[in-house]
PDB file of C-alpha atoms in Angstrom:
ATOM      1  CA  UNK A1344     134.870  72.517 116.155  1.00 70.00           C
ATOM      2  CA  UNK A1345     132.893  69.295 116.280  1.00 83.00           C
ATOM      3  CA  UNK A1346     129.304  69.870 115.194  1.00 90.00           C
ATOM      4  CA  UNK A1347     126.462  67.335 115.392  1.00 87.00           C
ATOM      5  CA  UNK A1348     126.582  67.075 111.588  1.00 89.00           C
ATOM      6  CA  UNK A1349     130.335  66.323 111.587  1.00 93.00           C
ATOM      7  CA  UNK A1350     129.977  63.798 114.406  1.00 94.00           C
ATOM      8  CA  UNK A1351     127.108  62.084 112.571  1.00 93.00           C
ATOM      9  CA  UNK A1352     129.262  61.881 109.436  1.00 94.00           C
ATOM     10  CA  UNK A1353     132.075  60.215 111.394  1.00 96.00           C
ATOM     11  CA  UNK A1354     129.712  57.782 113.157  1.00 97.00           C
ATOM     12  CA  UNK A1355     128.057  56.963 109.807  1.00 96.00           C
ATOM     13  CA  UNK A1356     131.420  56.164 108.174  1.00 97.00           C
ATOM     14  CA  UNK A1357     132.491  53.947 111.101  1.00 97.00           C
ATOM     15  CA  UNK A1358     129.168  52.041 111.279  1.00 98.00           C
ATOM     16  CA  UNK A1359     129.075  51.505 107.517  1.00 97.00           C
ATOM     17  CA  UNK A1360     132.658  50.239 107.554  1.00 98.00           C
ATOM     18  CA  UNK A1361     131.674  47.672 110.212  1.00 98.00           C
ATOM     19  CA  UNK A1362     128.633  46.666 108.151  1.00 98.00           C
ATOM     20  CA  UNK A1363     130.734  46.400 104.969  1.00 98.00           C
ATOM     21  CA  UNK A1364     133.090  44.088 106.872  1.00 98.00           C
ATOM     22  CA  UNK A1365     130.372  41.505 107.530  1.00 98.00           C
ATOM     23  CA  UNK A1366     130.609  38.291 105.550  1.00 98.00           C
ATOM     24  CA  UNK A1367     128.161  38.488 102.572  1.00 97.00           C
ATOM     25  CA  UNK A1368     126.819  34.968 103.208  1.00 97.00           C
ATOM     26  CA  UNK A1369     126.267  35.779 106.874  1.00 98.00           C
ATOM     27  CA  UNK A1370     124.361  38.955 105.853  1.00 97.00           C
ATOM     28  CA  UNK A1371     122.018  36.840 103.700  1.00 96.00           C
ATOM     29  CA  UNK A1372     121.393  34.390 106.552  1.00 97.00           C
ATOM     30  CA  UNK A1373     120.835  37.259 109.008  1.00 97.00           C
ATOM     31  CA  UNK A1374     118.351  38.874 106.594  1.00 97.00           C
ATOM     32  CA  UNK A1375     116.421  35.597 106.411  1.00 97.00           C
ATOM     33  CA  UNK A1376     116.438  35.295 110.206  1.00 96.00           C
ATOM     34  CA  UNK A1377     115.116  38.861 110.469  1.00 96.00           C
ATOM     35  CA  UNK A1378     112.246  37.934 108.139  1.00 96.00           C
ATOM     36  CA  UNK A1379     111.258  35.139 110.527  1.00 95.00           C
ATOM     37  CA  UNK A1380     111.411  37.545 113.475  1.00 95.00           C
ATOM     38  CA  UNK A1381     109.255  40.014 111.532  1.00 95.00           C
ATOM     39  CA  UNK A1382     106.706  37.276 110.792  1.00 93.00           C
ATOM     40  CA  UNK A1383     106.423  36.589 114.539  1.00 93.00           C
ATOM     41  CA  UNK A1384     106.607  40.135 115.955  1.00 93.00           C
ATOM     42  CA  UNK A1385     105.273  42.584 113.360  1.00 92.00           C
ATOM     43  CA  UNK A1386     101.557  42.118 112.911  1.00 88.00           C
ATOM     44  CA  UNK A1387     100.702  43.181 109.382  1.00 89.00           C
ATOM     45  CA  UNK A1388      97.309  42.387 107.943  1.00 88.00           C
ATOM     46  CA  UNK A1389      95.093  43.354 105.046  1.00 90.00           C
ATOM     47  CA  UNK A1390      94.629  46.911 106.329  1.00 92.00           C
ATOM     48  CA  UNK A1391      98.395  47.510 106.339  1.00 95.00           C
ATOM     49  CA  UNK A1392     100.715  48.948 103.731  1.00 97.00           C
ATOM     50  CA  UNK A1393     104.340  48.059 104.397  1.00 97.00           C
ATOM     51  CA  UNK A1394     107.159  50.039 102.877  1.00 97.00           C
ATOM     52  CA  UNK A1395     110.536  48.418 102.584  1.00 95.00           C
ATOM     53  CA  UNK A1396     113.619  49.341 100.617  1.00 93.00           C
ATOM     54  CA  UNK A1397     115.658  47.689  97.895  1.00 89.00           C
ATOM     55  CA  UNK A1398     119.016  46.823  99.463  1.00 91.00           C
ATOM     56  CA  UNK A1399     122.127  48.707  98.396  1.00 90.00           C
ATOM     57  CA  UNK A1400     125.734  47.928  99.179  1.00 92.00           C
ATOM     58  CA  UNK A1401     125.890  45.855 102.384  1.00 96.00           C
ATOM     59  CA  UNK A1402     122.410  46.742 103.725  1.00 95.00           C
ATOM     60  CA  UNK A1403     120.057  44.245 105.289  1.00 97.00           C
ATOM     61  CA  UNK A1404     118.034  42.671 102.479  1.00 96.00           C
ATOM     62  CA  UNK A1405     114.448  43.507 103.420  1.00 96.00           C
ATOM     63  CA  UNK A1406     112.913  41.531 100.546  1.00 95.00           C
ATOM     64  CA  UNK A1407     112.442  38.361 102.671  1.00 96.00           C
ATOM     65  CA  UNK A1408     110.826  40.468 105.410  1.00 96.00           C
ATOM     66  CA  UNK A1409     108.517  42.113 102.890  1.00 96.00           C
ATOM     67  CA  UNK A1410     107.508  38.713 101.569  1.00 94.00           C
ATOM     68  CA  UNK A1411     106.844  37.457 105.104  1.00 94.00           C
ATOM     69  CA  UNK A1412     104.596  40.453 105.860  1.00 95.00           C
ATOM     70  CA  UNK A1413     102.811  40.136 102.521  1.00 94.00           C
ATOM     71  CA  UNK A1414     101.858  36.578 103.524  1.00 92.00           C
ATOM     72  CA  UNK A1415      99.816  38.164 106.326  1.00 89.00           C
ATOM     73  CA  UNK A1416      97.839  40.140 103.736  1.00 93.00           C
ATOM     74  CA  UNK A1417      99.701  43.464 103.749  1.00 96.00           C
ATOM     75  CA  UNK A1418     100.229  45.483 100.588  1.00 97.00           C
ATOM     76  CA  UNK A1419     103.830  46.397  99.828  1.00 97.00           C
ATOM     77  CA  UNK A1420     105.547  49.498  98.543  1.00 97.00           C
ATOM     78  CA  UNK A1421     109.040  50.815  97.925  1.00 96.00           C
ATOM     79  CA  UNK A1422     110.393  54.367  97.941  1.00 93.00           C
ATOM     80  CA  UNK A1423     110.705  56.280  94.693  1.00 90.00           C
ATOM     81  CA  UNK A1424     113.043  59.228  94.666  1.00 83.00           C
ATOM     82  CA  UNK A1425     111.323  62.060  92.785  1.00 82.00           C
ATOM     83  CA  UNK A1426     113.958  64.719  93.320  1.00 79.00           C
ATOM     84  CA  UNK A1427     116.724  65.589  95.771  1.00 73.00           C
ATOM     85  CA  UNK A1428     114.190  66.371  98.484  1.00 74.00           C
ATOM     86  CA  UNK A1429     111.216  64.072  97.897  1.00 82.00           C
ATOM     87  CA  UNK A1430     110.416  60.392  98.017  1.00 87.00           C
ATOM     88  CA  UNK A1431     107.022  58.784  97.610  1.00 92.00           C
ATOM     89  CA  UNK A1432     106.090  55.139  98.114  1.00 95.00           C
ATOM     90  CA  UNK A1433     104.921  53.171  95.069  1.00 96.00           C
ATOM     91  CA  UNK A1434     103.091  49.874  95.273  1.00 97.00           C
ATOM     92  CA  UNK A1435     105.236  46.779  94.763  1.00 96.00           C
ATOM     93  CA  UNK A1436     103.340  43.986  93.028  1.00 92.00           C
ATOM     94  CA  UNK A1437     104.556  40.764  91.491  1.00 88.00           C
ATOM     95  CA  UNK A1438     105.477  41.020  87.831  1.00 87.00           C
ATOM     96  CA  UNK A1439     105.351  44.831  87.682  1.00 85.00           C
ATOM     97  CA  UNK A1440     108.185  46.756  86.045  1.00 85.00           C
ATOM     98  CA  UNK A1441     111.070  47.858  88.257  1.00 88.00           C
ATOM     99  CA  UNK A1442     113.240  50.804  87.300  1.00 87.00           C
ATOM    100  CA  UNK A1443     116.557  52.278  88.377  1.00 84.00           C
ATOM    101  CA  UNK A1444     115.990  54.759  91.210  1.00 81.00           C
ATOM    102  CA  UNK A1445     119.571  55.921  91.446  1.00 74.00           C
ATOM    103  CA  UNK A1446     121.848  55.354  94.419  1.00 72.00           C
ATOM    104  CA  UNK A1447     122.146  51.690  93.291  1.00 76.00           C
ATOM    105  CA  UNK A1448     118.529  50.891  94.123  1.00 80.00           C
ATOM    106  CA  UNK A1449     115.430  49.890  92.150  1.00 85.00           C
ATOM    107  CA  UNK A1450     111.750  50.554  92.603  1.00 88.00           C
ATOM    108  CA  UNK A1451     108.340  50.383  90.947  1.00 93.00           C
ATOM    109  CA  UNK A1452     107.789  52.460  87.823  1.00 91.00           C
ATOM    110  CA  UNK A1453     105.735  55.691  87.746  1.00 92.00           C
ATOM    111  CA  UNK A1454     102.653  53.683  86.682  1.00 93.00           C
ATOM    112  CA  UNK A1455     102.540  52.057  90.124  1.00 94.00           C
ATOM    113  CA  UNK A1456     100.024  53.418  92.640  1.00 95.00           C
ATOM    114  CA  UNK A1457     101.417  55.846  95.235  1.00 95.00           C
ATOM    115  CA  UNK A1458     100.570  54.656  98.753  1.00 96.00           C
ATOM    116  CA  UNK A1459     100.954  55.933 102.288  1.00 95.00           C
ATOM    117  CA  UNK A1460     102.601  53.219 104.378  1.00 97.00           C
ATOM    118  CA  UNK A1461     101.156  52.232 107.739  1.00 96.00           C
ATOM    119  CA  UNK A1462     104.323  50.300 108.593  1.00 97.00           C
ATOM    120  CA  UNK A1463     107.626  51.716 107.396  1.00 96.00           C
ATOM    121  CA  UNK A1464     110.843  49.697 107.394  1.00 97.00           C
ATOM    122  CA  UNK A1465     113.418  52.486 107.644  1.00 96.00           C
ATOM    123  CA  UNK A1466     116.998  52.101 106.357  1.00 94.00           C
ATOM    124  CA  UNK A1467     119.763  53.549 108.472  1.00 94.00           C
ATOM    125  CA  UNK A1468     123.517  53.824 108.695  1.00 96.00           C
ATOM    126  CA  UNK A1469     123.749  53.850 112.504  1.00 97.00           C
ATOM    127  CA  UNK A1470     121.510  53.852 115.588  1.00 97.00           C
ATOM    128  CA  UNK A1471     121.790  54.081 119.346  1.00 96.00           C
ATOM    129  CA  UNK A1472     120.061  52.443 122.317  1.00 94.00           C
ATOM    130  CA  UNK A1473     117.487  55.267 122.426  1.00 94.00           C
ATOM    131  CA  UNK A1474     116.215  54.626 118.887  1.00 94.00           C
ATOM    132  CA  UNK A1475     117.954  57.650 117.418  1.00 94.00           C
ATOM    133  CA  UNK A1476     119.203  56.996 113.880  1.00 94.00           C
ATOM    134  CA  UNK A1477     121.691  58.307 111.416  1.00 94.00           C
ATOM    135  CA  UNK A1478     120.542  57.967 107.832  1.00 91.00           C
ATOM    136  CA  UNK A1479     122.627  58.409 104.740  1.00 87.00           C
ATOM    137  CA  UNK A1480     122.622  62.193 105.011  1.00 77.00           C
ATOM    138  CA  UNK A1481     120.036  63.266 102.436  1.00 76.00           C
ATOM    139  CA  UNK A1482     117.088  63.516 104.877  1.00 80.00           C
ATOM    140  CA  UNK A1483     114.659  61.711 102.535  1.00 83.00           C
ATOM    141  CA  UNK A1484     113.095  59.603 105.265  1.00 88.00           C
ATOM    142  CA  UNK A1485     112.897  62.418 107.831  1.00 86.00           C
ATOM    143  CA  UNK A1486     110.916  64.502 105.307  1.00 87.00           C
ATOM    144  CA  UNK A1487     108.734  61.563 104.175  1.00 90.00           C
ATOM    145  CA  UNK A1488     107.844  60.709 107.777  1.00 90.00           C
ATOM    146  CA  UNK A1489     107.095  64.378 108.524  1.00 89.00           C
ATOM    147  CA  UNK A1490     104.760  64.519 105.480  1.00 90.00           C
ATOM    148  CA  UNK A1491     102.875  61.441 106.687  1.00 91.00           C
ATOM    149  CA  UNK A1492     102.547  62.881 110.189  1.00 89.00           C
ATOM    150  CA  UNK A1493     101.357  66.221 108.737  1.00 91.00           C
ATOM    151  CA  UNK A1494      98.625  64.331 106.838  1.00 90.00           C
ATOM    152  CA  UNK A1495      97.592  62.639 110.082  1.00 89.00           C
ATOM    153  CA  UNK A1496      98.547  59.253 108.657  1.00 82.00           C
ATOM    154  CA  UNK A1497      99.438  56.792 111.414  1.00 86.00           C
ATOM    155  CA  UNK A1498     102.692  55.020 110.636  1.00 94.00           C
ATOM    156  CA  UNK A1499     104.641  52.462 112.635  1.00 96.00           C
ATOM    157  CA  UNK A1500     108.362  53.155 112.179  1.00 96.00           C
ATOM    158  CA  UNK A1501     110.783  50.248 112.376  1.00 97.00           C
ATOM    159  CA  UNK A1502     114.468  50.763 111.629  1.00 97.00           C
ATOM    160  CA  UNK A1503     116.285  47.871 109.998  1.00 97.00           C
ATOM    161  CA  UNK A1504     120.008  47.287 110.581  1.00 97.00           C
ATOM    162  CA  UNK A1505     122.639  44.878 111.777  1.00 98.00           C
ATOM    163  CA  UNK A1506     123.741  44.978 115.421  1.00 98.00           C
ATOM    164  CA  UNK A1507     127.204  46.183 114.361  1.00 98.00           C
ATOM    165  CA  UNK A1508     125.655  49.491 113.279  1.00 98.00           C
ATOM    166  CA  UNK A1509     124.835  50.476 116.858  1.00 97.00           C
ATOM    167  CA  UNK A1510     126.828  53.413 118.235  1.00 97.00           C
ATOM    168  CA  UNK A1511     127.137  54.765 121.766  1.00 96.00           C
ATOM    169  CA  UNK A1512     125.041  57.880 121.108  1.00 95.00           C
ATOM    170  CA  UNK A1513     123.682  59.662 118.055  1.00 95.00           C
ATOM    171  CA  UNK A1514     123.874  63.464 118.388  1.00 93.00           C
ATOM    172  CA  UNK A1515     120.399  64.961 118.695  1.00 87.00           C
ATOM    173  CA  UNK A1516     119.188  67.452 116.102  1.00 84.00           C
ATOM    174  CA  UNK A1517     115.712  69.039 115.993  1.00 82.00           C
ATOM    175  CA  UNK A1518     114.738  67.488 112.619  1.00 77.00           C
ATOM    176  CA  UNK A1519     115.654  63.934 113.628  1.00 80.00           C
ATOM    177  CA  UNK A1520     112.954  61.278 113.772  1.00 82.00           C
ATOM    178  CA  UNK A1521     113.357  58.827 116.668  1.00 89.00           C
ATOM    179  CA  UNK A1522     112.487  55.234 115.856  1.00 95.00           C
ATOM    180  CA  UNK A1523     110.391  53.397 118.459  1.00 95.00           C
ATOM    181  CA  UNK A1524     111.598  50.016 117.125  1.00 97.00           C
ATOM    182  CA  UNK A1525     114.628  48.602 115.325  1.00 97.00           C
ATOM    183  CA  UNK A1526     114.854  45.124 113.825  1.00 97.00           C
ATOM    184  CA  UNK A1527     118.294  43.510 113.886  1.00 97.00           C
ATOM    185  CA  UNK A1528     119.548  39.955 113.753  1.00 97.00           C
ATOM    186  CA  UNK A1529     119.177  39.883 117.549  1.00 95.00           C
ATOM    187  CA  UNK A1530     115.451  40.617 117.395  1.00 95.00           C
ATOM    188  CA  UNK A1531     112.928  43.434 117.395  1.00 95.00           C
ATOM    189  CA  UNK A1532     114.127  46.051 119.892  1.00 94.00           C
ATOM    190  CA  UNK A1533     111.617  48.503 121.328  1.00 94.00           C
ATOM    191  CA  UNK A1534     112.707  51.828 122.797  1.00 86.00           C
ATOM    192  CA  UNK A1535     110.974  53.915 125.480  1.00 70.00           C
ATOM    193  CA  UNK A1536     109.463  57.013 123.885  1.00 59.00           C
TER     194      UNK A1536
END
């Protein structure tokens, strides 16, 4: 029997295989192009806190995008995995210590201030034309977004991926968070909510 969870797993594997097949130099150039698009289309000022993510494997490198948004005055943060169920967002500042976060990623040390992002760049394995996403399967971002919403914290969610990660349709599950926007090398795509 094909369940939504099994179908998501298959779609995730296929999308990640396509992403892994991209030329590494092309991925760098695409990440830089995406930073320029972000500079033009994502308004982030001094009142904003932007969370990104440290790239793992063949992910989009969001560091140029973070730098571009910081130039507009935004504060930056990265996720810190506290346990199997919880991530928080710690401030990213120049010169501060970075530590191993597991999963091949790095982030600010526990001394860094914990912040609530107002703009969240969300990693994903796959997405569809409705803004539905497939993450990596741990549910960290779904829970983090739910916590921010429960606190009443307004947050603009923007998925970040390459076009090749798009699938025909992501199976819907009640806990899934739909992304109103996704940034790819083709531009910032907005989805009807």
